[in-house]
mmCIF file of C-alpha atoms and ligand atoms in Angstrom:
data_model
loop_
_atom_site.group_PDB
_atom_site.id
_atom_site.type_symbol
_atom_site.label_atom_id
_atom_site.label_comp_id
_atom_site.label_asym_id
_atom_site.label_seq_id
_atom_site.Cartn_x
_atom_site.Cartn_y
_atom_site.Cartn_z
ATOM 1 C CA UNK I 17 54.989 137.817 -161.907
ATOM 2 C CA UNK I 18 53.935 135.026 -164.140
ATOM 3 C CA UNK I 19 50.601 133.565 -163.219
ATOM 4 C CA UNK I 20 49.394 130.154 -164.235
ATOM 5 C CA UNK I 21 45.659 129.754 -163.973
ATOM 6 C CA UNK I 22 44.561 126.193 -163.770
ATOM 7 C CA UNK I 23 41.181 124.594 -163.763
ATOM 8 C CA UNK I 24 40.644 121.347 -161.960
ATOM 9 C CA UNK I 25 38.805 118.448 -163.483
ATOM 10 C CA UNK I 26 36.319 116.798 -161.202
ATOM 11 C CA UNK I 27 36.903 113.543 -163.044
ATOM 12 C CA UNK I 28 40.355 112.049 -163.364
ATOM 13 C CA UNK I 29 41.082 111.901 -167.079
ATOM 14 C CA UNK I 30 41.535 108.422 -168.449
ATOM 15 C CA UNK I 31 44.340 109.026 -170.910
ATOM 16 C CA UNK I 32 44.544 105.398 -171.853
ATOM 17 C CA UNK I 33 41.824 102.899 -172.541
ATOM 18 C CA UNK I 34 41.731 99.350 -173.783
ATOM 19 C CA UNK I 35 43.606 98.646 -176.971
ATOM 20 C CA UNK I 36 42.182 96.886 -179.973
ATOM 21 C CA UNK I 37 44.001 95.232 -182.815
ATOM 22 C CA UNK I 38 46.435 98.066 -183.492
ATOM 23 C CA UNK I 39 43.908 100.600 -184.755
ATOM 24 C CA UNK I 40 42.617 103.800 -183.241
ATOM 25 C CA UNK I 41 40.721 106.917 -184.224
ATOM 26 C CA UNK I 42 38.019 105.012 -186.083
ATOM 27 C CA UNK I 43 35.949 104.693 -182.942
ATOM 28 C CA UNK I 44 36.188 105.782 -179.344
ATOM 29 C CA UNK I 45 38.749 103.077 -178.620
ATOM 30 C CA UNK I 46 42.311 103.795 -177.570
ATOM 31 C CA UNK I 47 45.759 102.396 -178.252
ATOM 32 C CA UNK I 48 47.258 100.062 -175.686
ATOM 33 C CA UNK I 49 49.051 101.768 -172.836
ATOM 34 C CA UNK I 50 52.235 103.403 -174.026
ATOM 35 C CA UNK I 51 51.451 103.179 -177.731
ATOM 36 C CA UNK I 52 50.814 106.147 -180.002
ATOM 37 C CA UNK I 53 47.956 106.668 -182.446
ATOM 38 C CA UNK I 54 49.318 107.728 -185.832
ATOM 39 C CA UNK I 55 47.711 110.248 -188.155
ATOM 40 C CA UNK I 56 46.442 107.281 -190.153
ATOM 41 C CA UNK I 57 44.851 105.732 -187.087
ATOM 42 C CA UNK I 58 47.221 102.919 -186.187
ATOM 43 C CA UNK I 59 48.802 102.096 -182.828
ATOM 44 C CA UNK I 60 52.545 101.606 -182.394
ATOM 45 C CA UNK I 61 55.487 103.331 -180.764
ATOM 46 C CA UNK I 62 57.608 104.304 -183.758
ATOM 47 C CA UNK I 63 58.529 107.870 -184.628
ATOM 48 C CA UNK I 64 55.947 107.777 -187.408
ATOM 49 C CA UNK I 65 53.261 107.033 -184.854
ATOM 50 C CA UNK I 66 54.446 109.221 -181.973
ATOM 51 C CA UNK I 67 55.728 112.206 -183.949
ATOM 52 C CA UNK I 68 54.045 114.490 -186.445
ATOM 53 C CA UNK I 69 50.349 113.809 -186.768
ATOM 54 C CA UNK I 70 50.177 111.715 -183.603
ATOM 55 C CA UNK I 71 46.714 111.870 -182.062
ATOM 56 C CA UNK I 72 47.021 112.449 -178.309
ATOM 57 C CA UNK I 73 43.340 111.804 -177.739
ATOM 58 C CA UNK I 74 43.911 108.131 -178.544
ATOM 59 C CA UNK I 75 47.225 107.304 -176.898
ATOM 60 C CA UNK I 76 50.734 108.483 -176.176
ATOM 61 C CA UNK I 77 52.467 111.112 -178.315
ATOM 62 C CA UNK I 78 55.837 112.746 -178.530
ATOM 63 C CA UNK I 79 54.976 116.401 -178.873
ATOM 64 C CA UNK I 80 51.363 117.198 -178.388
ATOM 65 C CA UNK I 81 49.452 118.026 -181.509
ATOM 66 C CA UNK I 82 46.399 120.070 -180.552
ATOM 67 C CA UNK I 83 43.569 117.592 -180.330
ATOM 68 C CA UNK I 84 40.601 117.750 -182.642
ATOM 69 C CA UNK I 85 37.084 118.259 -181.381
ATOM 70 C CA UNK I 86 36.364 114.598 -182.058
ATOM 71 C CA UNK I 87 38.037 113.413 -178.866
ATOM 72 C CA UNK I 88 36.247 110.465 -177.331
ATOM 73 C CA UNK I 89 33.609 111.273 -174.803
ATOM 74 C CA UNK I 90 35.341 108.971 -172.324
ATOM 75 C CA UNK I 91 37.938 111.684 -171.877
ATOM 76 C CA UNK I 92 35.443 114.445 -171.264
ATOM 77 C CA UNK I 93 35.576 116.103 -167.908
ATOM 78 C CA UNK I 94 33.581 118.777 -166.215
ATOM 79 C CA UNK I 95 35.724 121.562 -164.902
ATOM 80 C CA UNK I 96 35.625 124.207 -162.273
ATOM 81 C CA UNK I 97 38.230 126.741 -161.319
ATOM 82 C CA UNK I 98 39.828 125.713 -158.048
ATOM 83 C CA UNK I 99 43.485 126.509 -158.070
ATOM 84 C CA UNK I 100 45.913 129.241 -158.905
ATOM 85 C CA UNK I 101 49.645 128.793 -158.664
ATOM 86 C CA UNK I 102 52.242 131.424 -159.248
ATOM 87 C CA UNK I 103 55.884 131.523 -160.122
ATOM 88 C CA UNK I 104 57.967 134.008 -158.214
ATOM 89 C CA UNK I 105 60.395 134.572 -161.053
ATOM 90 C CA UNK I 106 59.611 136.203 -164.332
ATOM 91 C CA UNK I 107 61.062 134.459 -167.347
ATOM 92 C CA UNK I 108 63.511 137.285 -167.927
ATOM 93 C CA UNK I 109 65.203 136.533 -164.606
ATOM 94 C CA UNK I 110 66.035 132.966 -165.542
ATOM 95 C CA UNK I 111 68.978 132.083 -167.703
ATOM 96 C CA UNK I 112 70.787 129.060 -166.302
ATOM 97 C CA UNK I 113 70.195 125.456 -167.273
ATOM 98 C CA UNK I 114 70.282 124.078 -163.766
ATOM 99 C CA UNK I 115 69.256 125.483 -160.427
ATOM 100 C CA UNK I 116 71.047 122.965 -158.274
ATOM 101 C CA UNK I 117 74.063 120.736 -158.003
ATOM 102 C CA UNK I 118 75.730 118.470 -155.485
ATOM 103 C CA UNK I 119 77.467 120.240 -152.634
ATOM 104 C CA UNK I 120 78.417 117.574 -150.091
ATOM 105 C CA UNK I 121 82.050 116.374 -150.393
ATOM 106 C CA UNK I 122 82.487 112.647 -150.695
ATOM 107 C CA UNK I 123 79.064 112.161 -152.221
ATOM 108 C CA UNK I 124 78.910 110.347 -155.526
ATOM 109 C CA UNK I 125 75.437 110.614 -157.030
ATOM 110 C CA UNK I 126 74.930 108.023 -159.712
ATOM 111 C CA UNK I 127 71.895 108.877 -161.786
ATOM 112 C CA UNK I 128 70.081 106.893 -164.440
ATOM 113 C CA UNK I 129 67.952 108.619 -167.068
ATOM 114 C CA UNK I 130 65.430 107.669 -169.749
ATOM 115 C CA UNK I 131 63.912 104.630 -168.030
ATOM 116 C CA UNK I 132 62.208 102.726 -166.679
ATOM 117 C CA UNK I 133 63.179 99.908 -168.993
ATOM 118 C CA UNK I 134 63.129 96.132 -168.857
ATOM 119 C CA UNK I 135 66.618 96.397 -167.357
ATOM 120 C CA UNK I 136 65.684 98.559 -164.386
ATOM 121 C CA UNK I 137 64.507 95.825 -162.004
ATOM 122 C CA UNK I 138 67.780 93.949 -162.435
ATOM 123 C CA UNK I 139 69.666 97.133 -161.669
ATOM 124 C CA UNK I 140 67.543 97.637 -158.550
ATOM 125 C CA UNK I 141 68.333 94.120 -157.373
ATOM 126 C CA UNK I 142 72.050 94.735 -157.771
ATOM 127 C CA UNK I 143 71.921 98.130 -156.056
ATOM 128 C CA UNK I 144 70.077 96.596 -153.115
ATOM 129 C CA UNK I 145 72.724 93.890 -152.800
ATOM 130 C CA UNK I 146 75.348 96.629 -152.557
ATOM 131 C CA UNK I 147 73.266 98.975 -150.380
ATOM 132 C CA UNK I 148 73.793 101.712 -152.962
ATOM 133 C CA UNK I 149 71.209 104.462 -153.462
ATOM 134 C CA UNK I 150 70.915 106.323 -156.754
ATOM 135 C CA UNK I 151 68.624 108.743 -158.568
ATOM 136 C CA UNK I 152 66.340 107.912 -161.482
ATOM 137 C CA UNK I 153 65.213 110.567 -163.958
ATOM 138 C CA UNK I 154 62.082 108.962 -165.315
ATOM 139 C CA UNK I 155 60.306 109.223 -168.666
ATOM 140 C CA UNK I 156 56.754 108.154 -169.391
ATOM 141 C CA UNK I 157 57.412 106.779 -172.844
ATOM 142 C CA UNK I 158 60.859 107.304 -174.265
ATOM 143 C CA UNK I 159 60.901 105.614 -177.625
ATOM 144 C CA UNK I 160 63.734 107.869 -178.758
ATOM 145 C CA UNK I 161 66.377 106.610 -176.377
ATOM 146 C CA UNK I 162 65.556 102.971 -175.848
ATOM 147 C CA UNK I 163 68.028 100.299 -176.782
ATOM 148 C CA UNK I 164 66.154 98.789 -179.694
ATOM 149 C CA UNK I 165 67.142 95.285 -178.629
ATOM 150 C CA UNK I 166 64.881 95.650 -175.614
ATOM 151 C CA UNK I 167 61.100 95.886 -175.471
ATOM 152 C CA UNK I 168 59.686 99.287 -174.553
ATOM 153 C CA UNK I 169 56.746 98.821 -172.214
ATOM 154 C CA UNK I 170 56.393 102.427 -171.006
ATOM 155 C CA UNK I 171 55.935 103.757 -167.492
ATOM 156 C CA UNK I 172 52.486 102.398 -166.713
ATOM 157 C CA UNK I 173 53.481 98.826 -167.486
ATOM 158 C CA UNK I 174 56.625 99.246 -165.382
ATOM 159 C CA UNK I 175 54.838 100.995 -162.531
ATOM 160 C CA UNK I 176 55.854 98.278 -160.062
ATOM 161 C CA UNK I 177 59.506 98.818 -160.943
ATOM 162 C CA UNK I 178 59.306 102.550 -160.303
ATOM 163 C CA UNK I 179 57.432 101.944 -157.059
ATOM 164 C CA UNK I 180 60.136 99.469 -156.008
ATOM 165 C CA UNK I 181 62.826 102.022 -156.740
ATOM 166 C CA UNK I 182 61.016 104.551 -154.547
ATOM 167 C CA UNK I 183 60.509 102.028 -151.746
ATOM 168 C CA UNK I 184 64.164 100.968 -151.920
ATOM 169 C CA UNK I 185 65.165 104.535 -151.088
ATOM 170 C CA UNK I 186 66.244 105.712 -154.512
ATOM 171 C CA UNK I 187 65.294 109.223 -155.586
ATOM 172 C CA UNK I 188 62.698 109.508 -158.343
ATOM 173 C CA UNK I 189 62.828 112.631 -160.513
ATOM 174 C CA UNK I 190 61.122 113.827 -163.677
ATOM 175 C CA UNK I 191 62.684 113.771 -167.147
ATOM 176 C CA UNK I 192 59.527 114.699 -169.161
ATOM 177 C CA UNK I 193 56.918 112.355 -170.562
ATOM 178 C CA UNK I 194 58.516 111.631 -173.935
ATOM 179 C CA UNK I 195 62.052 113.006 -173.698
ATOM 180 C CA UNK I 196 61.190 116.166 -175.567
ATOM 181 C CA UNK I 197 63.824 118.854 -176.055
ATOM 182 C CA UNK I 198 62.100 121.658 -174.170
ATOM 183 C CA UNK I 199 63.728 124.477 -176.100
ATOM 184 C CA UNK I 200 62.089 123.275 -179.308
ATOM 185 C CA UNK I 201 58.474 123.371 -178.177
ATOM 186 C CA UNK I 202 55.922 125.838 -176.864
ATOM 187 C CA UNK I 203 55.077 126.413 -173.205
ATOM 188 C CA UNK I 204 51.891 124.521 -173.964
ATOM 189 C CA UNK I 205 53.938 121.445 -174.900
ATOM 190 C CA UNK I 206 56.295 121.869 -171.948
ATOM 191 C CA UNK I 207 53.324 121.922 -169.591
ATOM 192 C CA UNK I 208 51.928 118.816 -171.205
ATOM 193 C CA UNK I 209 55.258 116.968 -170.969
ATOM 194 C CA UNK I 210 55.537 117.675 -167.249
ATOM 195 C CA UNK I 211 51.965 117.220 -166.135
ATOM 196 C CA UNK I 212 51.328 114.072 -168.103
ATOM 197 C CA UNK I 213 54.243 112.466 -166.285
ATOM 198 C CA UNK I 214 53.055 113.832 -162.940
ATOM 199 C CA UNK I 215 49.662 112.323 -163.641
ATOM 200 C CA UNK I 216 51.394 108.942 -163.833
ATOM 201 C CA UNK I 217 53.599 109.568 -160.796
ATOM 202 C CA UNK I 218 50.676 110.484 -158.565
ATOM 203 C CA UNK I 219 49.040 107.161 -159.404
ATOM 204 C CA UNK I 220 52.232 105.126 -159.051
ATOM 205 C CA UNK I 221 54.240 106.544 -156.157
ATOM 206 C CA UNK I 222 53.195 105.762 -152.568
ATOM 207 C CA UNK I 223 51.179 108.560 -151.023
ATOM 208 C CA UNK I 224 50.329 110.004 -154.416
ATOM 209 C CA UNK I 225 53.380 112.252 -154.345
ATOM 210 C CA UNK I 226 55.142 113.741 -157.343
ATOM 211 C CA UNK I 227 58.840 114.646 -157.627
ATOM 212 C CA UNK I 228 60.051 118.240 -157.618
ATOM 213 C CA UNK I 229 63.463 117.365 -159.029
ATOM 214 C CA UNK I 230 63.935 117.517 -162.761
ATOM 215 C CA UNK I 231 66.604 117.020 -165.385
ATOM 216 C CA UNK I 232 65.847 118.425 -168.828
ATOM 217 C CA UNK I 233 66.372 116.072 -171.769
ATOM 218 C CA UNK I 234 69.653 116.948 -173.498
ATOM 219 C CA UNK I 235 70.268 119.402 -170.645
ATOM 220 C CA UNK I 236 68.277 121.983 -172.575
ATOM 221 C CA UNK I 237 66.158 124.701 -171.034
ATOM 222 C CA UNK I 238 65.476 128.294 -171.974
ATOM 223 C CA UNK I 239 63.655 131.141 -170.298
ATOM 224 C CA UNK I 240 60.341 129.998 -171.720
ATOM 225 C CA UNK I 241 60.568 126.414 -170.453
ATOM 226 C CA UNK I 242 62.122 127.458 -167.137
ATOM 227 C CA UNK I 243 59.138 129.707 -166.488
ATOM 228 C CA UNK I 244 56.844 126.690 -166.824
ATOM 229 C CA UNK I 245 59.135 124.509 -164.712
ATOM 230 C CA UNK I 246 59.182 127.080 -161.950
ATOM 231 C CA UNK I 247 55.440 127.553 -162.157
ATOM 232 C CA UNK I 248 54.978 123.828 -161.629
ATOM 233 C CA UNK I 249 57.237 123.707 -158.569
ATOM 234 C CA UNK I 250 60.632 122.584 -159.848
ATOM 235 C CA UNK I 251 62.412 125.823 -158.982
ATOM 236 C CA UNK I 252 64.590 126.237 -155.916
ATOM 237 C CA UNK I 253 62.160 128.827 -154.570
ATOM 238 C CA UNK I 254 59.579 126.033 -154.403
ATOM 239 C CA UNK I 255 62.011 123.575 -152.831
ATOM 240 C CA UNK I 256 62.679 121.757 -156.085
ATOM 241 C CA UNK I 257 65.770 121.281 -158.198
ATOM 242 C CA UNK I 258 66.528 121.498 -161.910
ATOM 243 C CA UNK I 259 69.831 119.745 -162.386
ATOM 244 C CA UNK I 260 72.262 118.853 -165.123
ATOM 245 C CA UNK I 261 75.339 116.647 -164.455
ATOM 246 C CA UNK I 262 79.089 116.943 -164.117
ATOM 247 C CA UNK I 263 80.271 113.502 -165.207
ATOM 248 C CA UNK I 264 79.106 112.038 -168.507
ATOM 249 C CA UNK I 265 80.769 108.798 -169.644
ATOM 250 C CA UNK I 266 78.632 108.918 -172.823
ATOM 251 C CA UNK I 267 76.989 105.612 -172.023
ATOM 252 C CA UNK I 268 74.090 106.751 -174.217
ATOM 253 C CA UNK I 269 76.200 106.024 -177.290
ATOM 254 C CA UNK I 270 77.971 102.702 -176.719
ATOM 255 C CA UNK I 271 79.069 102.386 -180.339
ATOM 256 C CA UNK I 272 81.612 105.184 -180.059
ATOM 257 C CA UNK I 273 83.429 103.336 -177.283
ATOM 258 C CA UNK I 274 84.396 100.187 -179.128
ATOM 259 C CA UNK I 275 83.234 97.325 -181.277
ATOM 260 C CA UNK I 276 82.250 94.856 -178.557
ATOM 261 C CA UNK I 277 80.221 95.275 -175.365
ATOM 262 C CA UNK I 278 83.319 94.497 -173.299
ATOM 263 C CA UNK I 279 85.400 97.127 -175.097
ATOM 264 C CA UNK I 280 82.579 99.645 -174.822
ATOM 265 C CA UNK I 281 82.183 99.155 -171.084
ATOM 266 C CA UNK I 282 85.948 99.234 -170.518
ATOM 267 C CA UNK I 283 86.116 102.581 -172.297
ATOM 268 C CA UNK I 284 83.189 103.993 -170.314
ATOM 269 C CA UNK I 285 84.933 103.001 -167.077
ATOM 270 C CA UNK I 286 87.999 104.830 -168.352
ATOM 271 C CA UNK I 287 85.821 107.913 -168.893
ATOM 272 C CA UNK I 288 84.906 107.759 -165.212
ATOM 273 C CA UNK I 289 88.538 107.378 -164.207
ATOM 274 C CA UNK I 290 89.653 110.246 -166.436
ATOM 275 C CA UNK I 291 86.933 112.584 -165.163
ATOM 276 C CA UNK I 292 87.623 111.820 -161.513
ATOM 277 C CA UNK I 293 91.382 111.917 -161.953
ATOM 278 C CA UNK I 294 93.159 112.505 -158.666
ATOM 279 C CA UNK I 295 90.113 114.053 -157.006
ATOM 280 C CA UNK I 296 89.707 112.740 -153.482
ATOM 281 C CA UNK I 297 86.314 112.207 -151.830
ATOM 282 C CA UNK I 298 87.180 114.809 -149.197
ATOM 283 C CA UNK I 299 87.575 117.414 -151.927
ATOM 284 C CA UNK I 300 84.609 117.097 -154.206
ATOM 285 C CA UNK I 301 81.358 115.513 -155.283
ATOM 286 C CA UNK I 302 79.989 114.138 -158.541
ATOM 287 C CA UNK I 303 76.594 113.874 -160.224
ATOM 288 C CA UNK I 304 76.686 111.469 -163.154
ATOM 289 C CA UNK I 305 74.707 111.029 -166.343
ATOM 290 C CA UNK I 306 73.917 107.364 -166.959
ATOM 291 C CA UNK I 307 71.071 105.536 -168.652
ATOM 292 C CA UNK I 308 69.322 102.364 -167.523
ATOM 293 C CA UNK I 309 67.963 101.688 -170.994
ATOM 294 C CA UNK I 310 71.278 100.396 -172.343
ATOM 295 C CA UNK I 311 72.489 96.844 -171.882
ATOM 296 C CA UNK I 312 76.068 97.997 -171.544
ATOM 297 C CA UNK I 313 75.101 100.169 -168.578
ATOM 298 C CA UNK I 314 72.539 98.147 -166.708
ATOM 299 C CA UNK I 315 71.865 94.649 -167.998
ATOM 300 C CA UNK I 316 71.971 92.465 -164.888
ATOM 301 C CA UNK I 317 69.656 89.833 -166.301
ATOM 302 C CA UNK I 318 70.653 86.222 -166.670
ATOM 303 C CA UNK I 319 70.555 84.652 -170.130
ATOM 304 C CA UNK I 320 67.299 82.960 -169.130
ATOM 305 C CA UNK I 321 65.870 86.382 -168.348
ATOM 306 C CA UNK I 322 66.785 87.668 -171.789
ATOM 307 C CA UNK I 323 70.184 89.224 -171.278
ATOM 308 C CA UNK I 324 71.947 90.122 -174.481
ATOM 309 C CA UNK I 325 75.349 90.254 -172.818
ATOM 310 C CA UNK I 326 75.502 87.283 -170.463
ATOM 311 C CA UNK I 327 79.270 87.371 -170.029
ATOM 312 C CA UNK I 328 79.823 91.068 -169.495
ATOM 313 C CA UNK I 329 79.720 92.983 -166.209
ATOM 314 C CA UNK I 330 77.676 96.126 -166.914
ATOM 315 C CA UNK I 331 78.974 99.633 -166.345
ATOM 316 C CA UNK I 332 76.900 100.261 -163.217
ATOM 317 C CA UNK I 333 78.566 97.374 -161.405
ATOM 318 C CA UNK I 334 82.035 98.248 -162.682
ATOM 319 C CA UNK I 335 81.717 101.821 -161.437
ATOM 320 C CA UNK I 336 80.487 100.831 -157.999
ATOM 321 C CA UNK I 337 83.279 98.275 -157.655
ATOM 322 C CA UNK I 338 85.762 100.948 -158.715
ATOM 323 C CA UNK I 339 84.614 103.782 -156.484
ATOM 324 C CA UNK I 340 83.501 102.101 -153.272
ATOM 325 C CA UNK I 341 87.022 101.067 -152.238
ATOM 326 C CA UNK I 342 88.217 104.586 -153.083
ATOM 327 C CA UNK I 343 86.038 105.985 -150.310
ATOM 328 C CA UNK I 344 83.224 107.533 -152.300
ATOM 329 C CA UNK I 345 79.797 107.463 -150.679
ATOM 330 C CA UNK I 346 76.961 106.739 -153.110
ATOM 331 C CA UNK I 347 74.137 109.173 -152.427
ATOM 332 C CA UNK I 348 70.818 110.272 -153.851
ATOM 333 C CA UNK I 349 70.275 113.742 -155.285
ATOM 334 C CA UNK I 350 68.709 115.144 -152.124
ATOM 335 C CA UNK I 351 71.582 113.942 -149.954
ATOM 336 C CA UNK I 352 74.292 115.187 -152.299
ATOM 337 C CA UNK I 353 72.605 118.599 -152.306
ATOM 338 C CA UNK I 354 72.479 118.650 -148.511
ATOM 339 C CA UNK I 355 68.697 118.248 -148.319
ATOM 340 C CA UNK I 356 66.791 116.049 -145.858
ATOM 341 C CA UNK I 357 65.365 112.779 -147.220
ATOM 342 C CA UNK I 358 62.097 113.295 -149.068
ATOM 343 C CA UNK I 359 62.817 116.937 -149.862
ATOM 344 C CA UNK I 360 62.170 116.469 -153.560
ATOM 345 C CA UNK I 361 58.596 115.217 -153.340
ATOM 346 C CA UNK I 362 55.359 117.092 -152.817
ATOM 347 C CA UNK I 363 51.713 116.115 -152.618
ATOM 348 C CA UNK I 364 49.994 116.004 -155.976
ATOM 349 C CA UNK I 365 47.373 118.584 -156.820
ATOM 350 C CA UNK I 366 44.910 119.166 -159.660
ATOM 351 C CA UNK I 367 47.606 120.918 -161.665
ATOM 352 C CA UNK I 368 49.254 117.536 -162.054
ATOM 353 C CA UNK I 369 46.546 116.038 -164.175
ATOM 354 C CA UNK I 370 44.233 118.588 -165.679
ATOM 355 C CA UNK I 371 46.939 119.726 -168.075
ATOM 356 C CA UNK I 372 47.487 116.195 -169.319
ATOM 357 C CA UNK I 373 43.890 115.822 -170.421
ATOM 358 C CA UNK I 374 43.668 116.192 -174.217
ATOM 359 C CA UNK I 375 40.038 117.291 -174.016
ATOM 360 C CA UNK I 376 40.852 120.142 -171.683
ATOM 361 C CA UNK I 377 43.625 121.316 -173.942
ATOM 362 C CA UNK I 378 41.467 120.931 -177.032
ATOM 363 C CA UNK I 379 38.738 123.105 -175.603
ATOM 364 C CA UNK I 380 41.134 125.678 -174.172
ATOM 365 C CA UNK I 381 44.795 125.469 -175.229
ATOM 366 C CA UNK I 382 45.653 128.099 -172.631
ATOM 367 C CA UNK I 383 43.891 126.349 -169.767
ATOM 368 C CA UNK I 384 47.161 125.308 -168.187
ATOM 369 C CA UNK I 385 49.413 128.190 -169.039
ATOM 370 C CA UNK I 386 47.923 131.526 -169.895
HETATM 371 ZN ZN1 LIG R 429 67.500 111.637 -171.255
#
């Protein structure tokens, strides 16, 4: 039995503060929301800022570098032990990447990872016009996978978009804070990646809920990271789901599909057709891997709204137009797994934010996973 002992902060940690002129670390001031504080004390969202040497006490980071004792007092919190959660599975019992998949014939679960992005609201508008429900695997700040032609505001600045997706009936799931490959980092980092995102979800989603469905970046988990995931409620024994995918049109790498956006999208549609083949809706179900950070997948904006591809129908629309007449029913993850609506949310609890507080981790690196 793996036990995770958590202490609850009586103050909600303020991870972000007001930005100032692109510098950090020289005072108690923070980078703007979504930006990282580099080792040299400058705010931006490049790999140099968010990777090695990034200072989590002053902004976002990729993988958490243990914070120094000079964290700003604004982040300080008084703590008291209030909660113990346990995982029913020891790490040695866990070996599979996913703990769930679609089971309901006829269900076609489109899913979009790595957002939200500036494209997501346009996608939501289109989906609503078609009465199609999908699943979003959300990141907090995913500078690694953004289409560089688009701005990267981060989750807090796109909170309204994520809330709209929830209210429209789409499923919201976790995809880690910064798209970290969980098999490359410690349990300490895995905990941080999950709870920092939950800290945002509980402030953004109606009712303060957090998702219990999760897709690991790159599909990668190992026994170590699965133990943390299960301890935080993503395991099937807790009513959650850790899922991969079974249809990947490789929309995350448009360049390999052709030299123009039209050729790229045409080839991605062909990937869908090839993967589905002669499979009839009565026989099977699909869970896709798509990404609403790429113009070729999800740019529904008009030229006036900043579209880069004003004359091209994006992949999401092409796929829906292809599959709807064929009898496929577009469903969210819970429905395709045969679960009642709302199954993959739970109330938030102190575990969802204390572990994302750099001061707590600085004072006790094992506070969240001992
Ligand atoms: Zn991803």
